[in-house]
CSV table of C-alpha atoms in Angstrom, one decimal:
chain,number,residue,atom,x,y,z
A,13,UNK,CA,0.0,0.0,0.0
A,14,UNK,CA,1.2,3.5,-0.8
A,15,UNK,CA,0.0,7.0,0.0
A,16,UNK,CA,-1.1,9.3,-2.8
A,17,UNK,CA,-1.6,13.0,-2.5
A,18,UNK,CA,-4.4,14.2,-4.8
A,19,UNK,CA,-4.1,17.8,-6.0
A,20,UNK,CA,-6.5,20.3,-7.5
A,21,UNK,CA,-6.1,19.8,-11.3
A,22,UNK,CA,-5.6,22.3,-14.0
A,23,UNK,CA,-9.1,22.7,-15.5
A,24,UNK,CA,-7.9,25.0,-18.3
A,25,UNK,CA,-9.4,28.3,-19.6
A,26,UNK,CA,-7.0,30.3,-17.4
A,27,UNK,CA,-8.6,29.1,-14.1
A,28,UNK,CA,-6.0,29.5,-11.4
A,29,UNK,CA,-7.9,28.5,-8.2
A,30,UNK,CA,-11.1,26.9,-6.9
A,31,UNK,CA,-13.2,26.9,-3.8
A,32,UNK,CA,-14.0,23.6,-2.1
A,33,UNK,CA,-17.8,23.6,-2.1
A,34,UNK,CA,-18.7,20.2,-0.7
A,35,UNK,CA,-16.8,17.0,0.2
A,36,UNK,CA,-18.4,13.9,-1.2
A,37,UNK,CA,-16.3,11.5,1.0
A,38,UNK,CA,-15.0,11.5,4.5
A,39,UNK,CA,-11.8,10.2,6.2
A,40,UNK,CA,-11.8,6.4,6.4
A,41,UNK,CA,-14.1,5.9,3.4
A,42,UNK,CA,-13.2,3.3,0.8
A,43,UNK,CA,-13.4,4.9,-2.7
A,44,UNK,CA,-13.4,3.3,-6.2
A,45,UNK,CA,-11.5,4.6,-9.1
A,46,UNK,CA,-13.2,7.6,-10.8
A,47,UNK,CA,-15.6,8.0,-7.9
A,48,UNK,CA,-16.3,11.8,-7.3
A,49,UNK,CA,-14.4,13.0,-4.2
A,50,UNK,CA,-15.2,16.7,-3.9
A,51,UNK,CA,-17.2,19.5,-5.6
A,52,UNK,CA,-15.1,22.6,-6.5
A,53,UNK,CA,-16.4,26.0,-7.7
A,54,UNK,CA,-14.2,28.0,-10.0
A,55,UNK,CA,-14.6,31.3,-11.8
A,56,UNK,CA,-16.1,29.5,-14.9
A,57,UNK,CA,-17.3,26.1,-14.0
A,58,UNK,CA,-18.4,23.8,-11.2
A,59,UNK,CA,-16.4,20.5,-11.3
A,60,UNK,CA,-16.4,17.2,-9.5
A,61,UNK,CA,-12.9,15.9,-8.9
A,62,UNK,CA,-12.7,12.1,-9.3
A,63,UNK,CA,-10.5,9.7,-7.5
A,64,UNK,CA,-7.5,8.6,-9.7
A,65,UNK,CA,-7.2,5.3,-7.7
A,66,UNK,CA,-9.2,2.8,-5.7
A,67,UNK,CA,-8.3,3.0,-2.0
A,68,UNK,CA,-9.0,4.5,1.4
A,69,UNK,CA,-9.3,8.2,2.2
A,70,UNK,CA,-6.6,8.9,4.8
A,71,UNK,CA,-7.0,12.6,5.3
A,72,UNK,CA,-8.9,15.6,3.9
A,73,UNK,CA,-6.4,18.4,3.5
A,74,UNK,CA,-8.9,21.3,2.7
A,75,UNK,CA,-12.1,22.4,4.4
A,76,UNK,CA,-15.3,23.4,2.7
A,77,UNK,CA,-15.2,27.1,1.7
A,78,UNK,CA,-11.4,27.0,1.5
A,79,UNK,CA,-9.8,28.4,-1.7
A,80,UNK,CA,-7.0,26.4,-3.3
A,81,UNK,CA,-4.7,27.2,-6.1
A,82,UNK,CA,-4.2,24.7,-9.0
A,83,UNK,CA,-1.7,22.1,-7.8
A,84,UNK,CA,-2.4,22.5,-4.1
A,85,UNK,CA,-3.3,19.2,-2.3
A,86,UNK,CA,-6.9,18.2,-1.7
A,87,UNK,CA,-6.6,14.9,0.2
A,88,UNK,CA,-4.5,11.8,0.8
A,89,UNK,CA,-5.5,8.3,-0.4
A,90,UNK,CA,-4.0,5.0,0.5
A,91,UNK,CA,-3.9,2.6,-2.4
A,92,UNK,CA,-2.3,-0.5,-3.8
A,93,UNK,CA,-2.5,0.7,-7.4
A,94,UNK,CA,0.2,3.4,-7.6
A,95,UNK,CA,3.3,1.3,-7.4
A,96,UNK,CA,5.9,1.0,-4.7
A,97,UNK,CA,6.9,4.7,-4.1
A,98,UNK,CA,4.7,7.4,-2.7
A,99,UNK,CA,3.4,9.6,-5.5
A,100,UNK,CA,1.6,12.9,-6.1
A,101,UNK,CA,-1.5,12.7,-8.3
A,102,UNK,CA,-3.4,15.4,-10.1
A,103,UNK,CA,-6.9,14.2,-10.7
A,104,UNK,CA,-8.7,15.2,-13.9
A,105,UNK,CA,-12.1,16.8,-13.4
A,106,UNK,CA,-15.3,15.1,-14.5
A,107,UNK,CA,-17.9,16.8,-16.8
A,108,UNK,CA,-18.0,20.5,-15.9
A,109,UNK,CA,-20.9,22.7,-15.2
A,110,UNK,CA,-20.6,26.5,-15.6
A,111,UNK,CA,-22.0,28.9,-13.0
A,112,UNK,CA,-21.0,32.2,-14.6
A,113,UNK,CA,-19.8,33.5,-17.5
A,114,UNK,CA,-17.3,34.7,-17.7
A,115,UNK,CA,-14.0,35.8,-18.7
A,116,UNK,CA,-10.6,34.5,-17.5
A,117,UNK,CA,-9.2,36.3,-14.5
A,118,UNK,CA,-6.1,38.4,-14.9
A,119,UNK,CA,-2.9,36.4,-14.6
A,120,UNK,CA,-1.7,38.4,-11.6
A,121,UNK,CA,-3.1,36.7,-8.5
A,122,UNK,CA,-3.4,37.9,-5.0
A,123,UNK,CA,-1.4,35.7,-2.7
A,124,UNK,CA,-3.4,35.2,0.5
A,125,UNK,CA,-4.7,32.4,2.7
A,126,UNK,CA,-8.4,31.9,3.1
A,127,UNK,CA,-8.1,33.2,6.7
A,128,UNK,CA,-6.5,36.4,5.4
A,129,UNK,CA,-9.2,36.7,2.7
A,130,UNK,CA,-11.9,36.3,5.3
A,131,UNK,CA,-10.3,39.0,7.5
A,132,UNK,CA,-10.0,41.4,4.6
A,133,UNK,CA,-13.7,40.9,3.8
A,134,UNK,CA,-14.7,41.6,7.4
A,135,UNK,CA,-12.5,44.8,7.6
A,136,UNK,CA,-13.6,46.0,4.1
A,137,UNK,CA,-10.0,45.9,2.7
A,138,UNK,CA,-9.4,45.3,-1.0
A,139,UNK,CA,-6.5,42.8,-1.1
A,140,UNK,CA,-5.5,44.0,-4.6
A,141,UNK,CA,-4.4,47.3,-3.1
A,142,UNK,CA,-2.0,45.7,-0.6
A,143,UNK,CA,1.7,44.9,-1.1
A,144,UNK,CA,2.3,41.6,0.8
A,145,UNK,CA,5.2,41.4,3.2
A,146,UNK,CA,5.1,37.6,3.6
A,147,UNK,CA,7.2,35.0,1.7
A,148,UNK,CA,6.9,35.4,-2.0
A,149,UNK,CA,4.8,38.5,-1.6
A,150,UNK,CA,2.0,36.7,0.2
A,151,UNK,CA,-0.3,39.0,2.2
A,152,UNK,CA,-0.4,38.4,5.9
A,153,UNK,CA,-3.1,39.2,8.5
A,154,UNK,CA,-0.8,42.0,9.8
A,155,UNK,CA,-0.8,43.5,6.3
A,156,UNK,CA,-4.6,43.6,6.2
A,157,UNK,CA,-4.9,45.1,9.7
A,158,UNK,CA,-2.3,47.7,8.9
A,159,UNK,CA,-4.3,48.7,5.7
A,160,UNK,CA,-7.6,48.9,7.7
A,161,UNK,CA,-6.1,50.8,10.7
A,162,UNK,CA,-6.3,54.3,9.1
A,163,UNK,CA,-10.0,53.9,8.4
A,164,UNK,CA,-10.7,52.6,11.9
A,165,UNK,CA,-8.8,55.6,13.5
A,166,UNK,CA,-10.7,58.1,11.3
A,167,UNK,CA,-14.1,56.7,12.0
A,168,UNK,CA,-16.2,59.2,14.0
A,169,UNK,CA,-17.5,58.2,17.4
A,170,UNK,CA,-21.0,56.6,17.3
A,171,UNK,CA,-23.8,58.8,18.4
A,172,UNK,CA,-26.5,56.2,18.5
A,173,UNK,CA,-26.6,52.6,19.6
A,174,UNK,CA,-25.1,50.2,17.1
A,175,UNK,CA,-27.6,48.1,15.2
A,176,UNK,CA,-27.3,44.4,16.0
A,177,UNK,CA,-27.1,42.1,12.9
A,178,UNK,CA,-30.0,39.7,12.5
A,179,UNK,CA,-27.9,37.4,10.4
A,180,UNK,CA,-24.5,37.1,8.8
A,181,UNK,CA,-24.4,35.4,5.4
A,182,UNK,CA,-21.0,34.4,4.1
A,183,UNK,CA,-20.3,35.5,0.5
A,184,UNK,CA,-19.2,32.2,-0.9
A,185,UNK,CA,-19.7,29.8,-3.7
A,186,UNK,CA,-21.2,31.2,-6.9
A,187,UNK,CA,-22.0,34.5,-5.1
A,188,UNK,CA,-18.3,35.0,-4.4
A,189,UNK,CA,-17.4,34.1,-8.0
A,190,UNK,CA,-19.9,36.6,-9.3
A,191,UNK,CA,-18.6,39.3,-6.9
A,192,UNK,CA,-15.0,38.7,-7.9
A,193,UNK,CA,-15.8,38.8,-11.6
A,194,UNK,CA,-17.9,42.0,-11.4
A,195,UNK,CA,-15.2,43.7,-9.2
A,196,UNK,CA,-12.6,42.8,-11.8
A,197,UNK,CA,-14.8,44.4,-14.5
A,198,UNK,CA,-15.2,47.6,-12.4
A,199,UNK,CA,-11.5,47.8,-11.4
A,200,UNK,CA,-9.9,47.1,-14.8
A,201,UNK,CA,-12.4,48.8,-17.2
A,202,UNK,CA,-13.4,52.4,-17.4
A,203,UNK,CA,-17.1,51.8,-17.6
A,204,UNK,CA,-19.5,54.4,-19.2
A,205,UNK,CA,-23.2,54.0,-20.0
A,206,UNK,CA,-25.3,55.9,-22.5
A,207,UNK,CA,-29.0,55.8,-23.0
A,208,UNK,CA,-31.6,56.0,-25.7
A,209,UNK,CA,-35.0,54.8,-26.5
A,210,UNK,CA,-36.8,53.3,-29.5
A,211,UNK,CA,-40.4,53.2,-30.8
A,212,UNK,CA,-41.2,49.5,-30.6
A,213,UNK,CA,-44.3,49.6,-32.8
A,214,UNK,CA,-42.6,47.8,-35.7
A,215,UNK,CA,-40.8,45.4,-33.4
A,216,UNK,CA,-44.2,44.4,-31.9
A,217,UNK,CA,-45.7,44.0,-35.3
A,218,UNK,CA,-42.8,41.8,-36.5
A,219,UNK,CA,-43.1,39.6,-33.5
A,220,UNK,CA,-46.8,39.1,-34.1
A,221,UNK,CA,-46.1,38.2,-37.7
A,222,UNK,CA,-43.6,35.5,-36.6
A,223,UNK,CA,-45.8,33.9,-34.0
A,224,UNK,CA,-47.7,31.5,-36.4
A,225,UNK,CA,-44.5,30.0,-37.7
A,226,UNK,CA,-43.0,29.8,-34.2
A,227,UNK,CA,-46.0,27.8,-33.1
A,228,UNK,CA,-45.5,25.4,-36.0
A,229,UNK,CA,-41.9,24.9,-35.0
A,230,UNK,CA,-42.8,24.5,-31.3
A,231,UNK,CA,-40.8,27.5,-30.1
A,232,UNK,CA,-41.8,30.7,-28.2
A,233,UNK,CA,-40.8,33.8,-30.0
A,234,UNK,CA,-39.9,36.8,-27.7
A,235,UNK,CA,-38.3,40.1,-28.5
A,236,UNK,CA,-34.9,39.0,-27.5
A,237,UNK,CA,-34.0,36.7,-30.5
A,238,UNK,CA,-35.3,39.4,-32.8
A,239,UNK,CA,-33.1,42.1,-31.2
A,240,UNK,CA,-30.1,39.7,-31.3
A,241,UNK,CA,-30.6,39.3,-35.0
A,242,UNK,CA,-30.9,43.1,-35.5
A,243,UNK,CA,-27.7,43.5,-33.5
A,244,UNK,CA,-25.6,41.6,-36.2
A,245,UNK,CA,-25.4,44.4,-38.8
A,246,UNK,CA,-24.8,47.0,-36.0
A,247,UNK,CA,-21.9,44.9,-34.6
A,248,UNK,CA,-20.5,44.7,-38.1
A,249,UNK,CA,-20.7,48.5,-38.6
A,250,UNK,CA,-19.2,49.1,-35.1
A,251,UNK,CA,-16.6,46.3,-34.8
A,252,UNK,CA,-14.8,47.8,-31.7
A,253,UNK,CA,-17.9,46.9,-29.7
A,254,UNK,CA,-17.8,43.3,-30.9
A,255,UNK,CA,-14.5,42.7,-29.2
A,256,UNK,CA,-12.5,41.6,-26.1
A,257,UNK,CA,-9.7,43.4,-24.5
A,258,UNK,CA,-6.4,41.7,-23.6
A,259,UNK,CA,-5.0,43.8,-20.8
A,260,UNK,CA,-1.9,41.6,-20.4
A,261,UNK,CA,-0.8,42.3,-24.0
A,262,UNK,CA,-2.4,45.7,-24.4
A,263,UNK,CA,-4.5,44.7,-27.4
A,264,UNK,CA,-8.1,44.7,-28.5
A,265,UNK,CA,-9.3,41.5,-30.1
A,266,UNK,CA,-11.9,42.0,-32.9
A,267,UNK,CA,-14.2,39.2,-34.0
A,268,UNK,CA,-15.9,38.4,-37.3
A,269,UNK,CA,-18.5,36.1,-35.7
A,270,UNK,CA,-21.2,37.5,-33.4
A,271,UNK,CA,-21.2,35.3,-30.3
A,272,UNK,CA,-23.8,37.0,-28.1
A,273,UNK,CA,-24.0,36.3,-24.3
A,274,UNK,CA,-27.4,36.6,-22.7
A,275,UNK,CA,-27.7,37.2,-19.0
A,276,UNK,CA,-30.0,34.7,-17.3
A,277,UNK,CA,-31.3,35.1,-13.7
A,278,UNK,CA,-30.8,31.6,-12.3
A,279,UNK,CA,-31.6,30.5,-8.7
A,280,UNK,CA,-27.9,30.2,-7.9
A,281,UNK,CA,-27.1,33.6,-9.4
A,282,UNK,CA,-26.5,35.4,-12.7
A,283,UNK,CA,-25.1,33.4,-15.5
A,284,UNK,CA,-24.3,34.4,-19.1
A,285,UNK,CA,-24.6,31.5,-21.6
A,286,UNK,CA,-23.4,32.4,-25.1
A,287,UNK,CA,-25.3,31.9,-28.4
A,288,UNK,CA,-22.7,31.2,-31.0
A,289,UNK,CA,-22.7,32.5,-34.6
A,290,UNK,CA,-25.8,34.6,-34.3
A,291,UNK,CA,-25.2,35.9,-37.8
A,292,UNK,CA,-25.8,32.5,-39.4
A,293,UNK,CA,-29.0,31.6,-37.6
A,294,UNK,CA,-32.6,32.7,-38.1
A,295,UNK,CA,-34.8,34.0,-35.2
A,296,UNK,CA,-36.5,30.7,-34.7
A,297,UNK,CA,-33.2,28.9,-34.2
A,298,UNK,CA,-32.1,31.6,-31.8
A,299,UNK,CA,-35.3,31.4,-29.9
A,300,UNK,CA,-34.9,27.6,-29.5
A,301,UNK,CA,-31.3,27.9,-28.4
A,302,UNK,CA,-32.2,30.7,-25.9
A,303,UNK,CA,-34.9,28.4,-24.4
A,304,UNK,CA,-32.4,25.5,-24.1
A,305,UNK,CA,-29.6,27.6,-22.6
A,306,UNK,CA,-31.9,29.4,-20.2
A,307,UNK,CA,-33.3,26.1,-18.9
A,308,UNK,CA,-29.7,24.6,-18.5
A,309,UNK,CA,-28.8,27.8,-16.6
A,310,UNK,CA,-31.7,27.5,-14.2
A,311,UNK,CA,-30.8,23.9,-13.6
A,312,UNK,CA,-27.1,24.7,-13.1
A,313,UNK,CA,-26.1,22.4,-16.0
A,314,UNK,CA,-24.3,24.7,-18.3
A,315,UNK,CA,-21.1,23.3,-19.8
A,316,UNK,CA,-17.9,25.2,-20.1
A,317,UNK,CA,-18.5,25.5,-23.9
A,318,UNK,CA,-21.9,27.1,-23.1
A,319,UNK,CA,-20.4,30.1,-21.4
A,320,UNK,CA,-17.2,30.8,-23.3
A,321,UNK,CA,-16.3,32.6,-26.5
A,322,UNK,CA,-18.6,35.6,-26.0
A,323,UNK,CA,-17.9,38.7,-28.1
A,324,UNK,CA,-20.8,40.9,-26.9
A,325,UNK,CA,-23.5,40.6,-24.3
A,326,UNK,CA,-27.1,41.6,-23.7
A,327,UNK,CA,-29.2,41.8,-20.5
A,328,UNK,CA,-33.0,42.0,-20.9
A,329,UNK,CA,-34.1,43.3,-17.5
A,330,UNK,CA,-37.3,44.4,-19.3
A,331,UNK,CA,-38.4,40.8,-19.2
A,332,UNK,CA,-38.8,41.0,-15.4
A,333,UNK,CA,-40.3,44.5,-15.4
A,334,UNK,CA,-37.1,46.6,-15.3
A,335,UNK,CA,-37.4,50.0,-17.1
A,336,UNK,CA,-33.7,51.0,-17.2
A,337,UNK,CA,-30.4,50.1,-15.8
A,338,UNK,CA,-26.6,50.5,-16.1
A,339,UNK,CA,-25.3,47.0,-16.9
A,340,UNK,CA,-21.8,46.0,-16.2
A,341,UNK,CA,-19.7,44.4,-19.0
A,342,UNK,CA,-18.8,40.8,-19.0
A,343,UNK,CA,-15.1,41.4,-18.9
A,344,UNK,CA,-13.0,41.1,-21.0
A,345,UNK,CA,-15.8,41.9,-23.5
A,346,UNK,CA,-15.8,45.6,-24.4
A,347,UNK,CA,-19.6,46.2,-24.2
A,348,UNK,CA,-23.0,45.1,-23.1
A,349,UNK,CA,-26.5,46.1,-24.2
A,350,UNK,CA,-29.4,46.6,-21.7
A,351,UNK,CA,-33.0,46.5,-22.9
A,352,UNK,CA,-35.9,47.7,-20.7
A,353,UNK,CA,-39.6,46.9,-20.7
A,354,UNK,CA,-41.9,48.2,-23.4
A,355,UNK,CA,-44.4,50.7,-22.1
A,356,UNK,CA,-46.8,53.2,-23.7
A,357,UNK,CA,-45.6,56.9,-23.5
A,358,UNK,CA,-46.6,60.2,-25.1
A,359,UNK,CA,-44.1,61.2,-27.7
A,360,UNK,CA,-43.8,63.9,-30.3
A,361,UNK,CA,-44.2,62.6,-33.9
A,362,UNK,CA,-44.0,65.5,-36.4
A,363,UNK,CA,-45.8,68.3,-34.7
A,364,UNK,CA,-48.2,66.1,-32.8
A,365,UNK,CA,-48.2,64.3,-29.5
A,366,UNK,CA,-49.2,60.7,-29.7
A,367,UNK,CA,-48.9,57.5,-27.6
A,368,UNK,CA,-46.3,54.9,-28.7
A,369,UNK,CA,-44.8,51.8,-27.2
A,370,UNK,CA,-41.3,52.7,-26.1
A,371,UNK,CA,-38.3,50.5,-25.2
A,372,UNK,CA,-35.4,52.0,-23.3
A,373,UNK,CA,-31.9,51.0,-24.3
A,374,UNK,CA,-28.6,51.3,-22.4
A,375,UNK,CA,-25.1,50.6,-23.7
A,376,UNK,CA,-22.3,50.1,-21.3
A,377,UNK,CA,-18.7,50.0,-22.7
A,378,UNK,CA,-15.1,50.2,-21.7
A,379,UNK,CA,-14.2,53.8,-22.3
A,380,UNK,CA,-10.6,52.9,-22.7
A,381,UNK,CA,-11.5,51.2,-26.0
A,382,UNK,CA,-14.5,53.2,-27.4
A,383,UNK,CA,-15.6,56.8,-27.0
A,384,UNK,CA,-19.1,58.3,-26.4
A,385,UNK,CA,-19.5,59.3,-30.1
A,386,UNK,CA,-18.9,55.7,-31.2
A,387,UNK,CA,-21.3,54.4,-28.6
A,388,UNK,CA,-24.0,56.9,-29.6
A,389,UNK,CA,-23.6,55.9,-33.2
A,390,UNK,CA,-24.0,52.2,-32.2
A,391,UNK,CA,-27.2,53.0,-30.3
A,392,UNK,CA,-28.6,55.3,-33.0
A,393,UNK,CA,-28.1,52.6,-35.6
A,394,UNK,CA,-29.7,49.9,-33.4
A,395,UNK,CA,-32.6,52.3,-32.7
A,396,UNK,CA,-33.1,52.7,-36.5
A,397,UNK,CA,-33.3,49.0,-37.0
A,398,UNK,CA,-35.7,48.4,-34.1
A,399,UNK,CA,-38.0,51.1,-35.5
A,400,UNK,CA,-37.5,49.9,-39.1
A,401,UNK,CA,-36.5,46.2,-39.0
A,402,UNK,CA,-36.5,46.0,-42.8
A,403,UNK,CA,-33.4,48.3,-42.9
A,404,UNK,CA,-31.3,45.6,-41.2
A,405,UNK,CA,-32.1,43.1,-43.9
A,406,UNK,CA,-30.7,45.5,-46.5
A,407,UNK,CA,-27.3,45.9,-44.8
């Protein structure tokens, strides 16, 4: 019998660390080869790490909620399969499921233990702003307390009794992944949002005309697949919006294909599955894919392929009653479109006031890459196509 140390594997896609979500075995358990050992949450996917050997679990080396870097040990297994010498084994993950969209984290990583990360969250300290004094630049608890001290000293004396918390909810799992990803977007990109609105009369008529064929095909036609199709010629005319930014190389990556990510409000949290090659699909195909991806997102069964490769994103908060918003880009994408609910409003047409169905639009983009004039041109063109869908077919 030999002892095998099983490490967190390299899952790919630039994933550098993972959080131990749930142990599926306990110390002393006998495990078979390929039996799932632990569930791990990463920035892009949820994975089950399988046992590379048959044997007995000797020791669990990480606790639930602990963040490990790729290559750090998970547990120790005693086995008769590995040969005569003790070995270190990196297990390969089973089929992955993706919780968020999302883009790869920057290569530069904050070196800090889970305990230090927890202390930083409690004290409201951003670890990215601290220069670690520990070995290899690792951030210590003293570094965190030192960074928090000026704020503590400057805090005014309380004049009223401090409110007692009813409950403390740890930010972990998918919620932590979402928080980290959105913080990265806010910290690295210079976000700016511009607004416009469109008369949705023609859009409503177009949808009504498509309903009979959609029913024949067994799909539900909403406004979203129509808008996605209208976006294609706009993205072609404004290619800097259909792009990713590579901050490590200082480059903007432009794309010919239109892979549009769609924000889905799932029970576990926001996910952004990607509809690939929108330019080559009709609205009925897009509607079917949206149904399938949305259902997989709600069930937490998105694959890694379902969430990667996005070139532009859209969030339809109007579907749940939202009027307007300031969406945050799905970094490293350059831009995201927000669409609000359609509601009747008085508008001036010619010299007369009339009531029209109005849809609000919001475009958030990385101001480092595109300017306000470029963004306004994008929205004006999209508005023209929403109000006159036939124009898009002629481009």
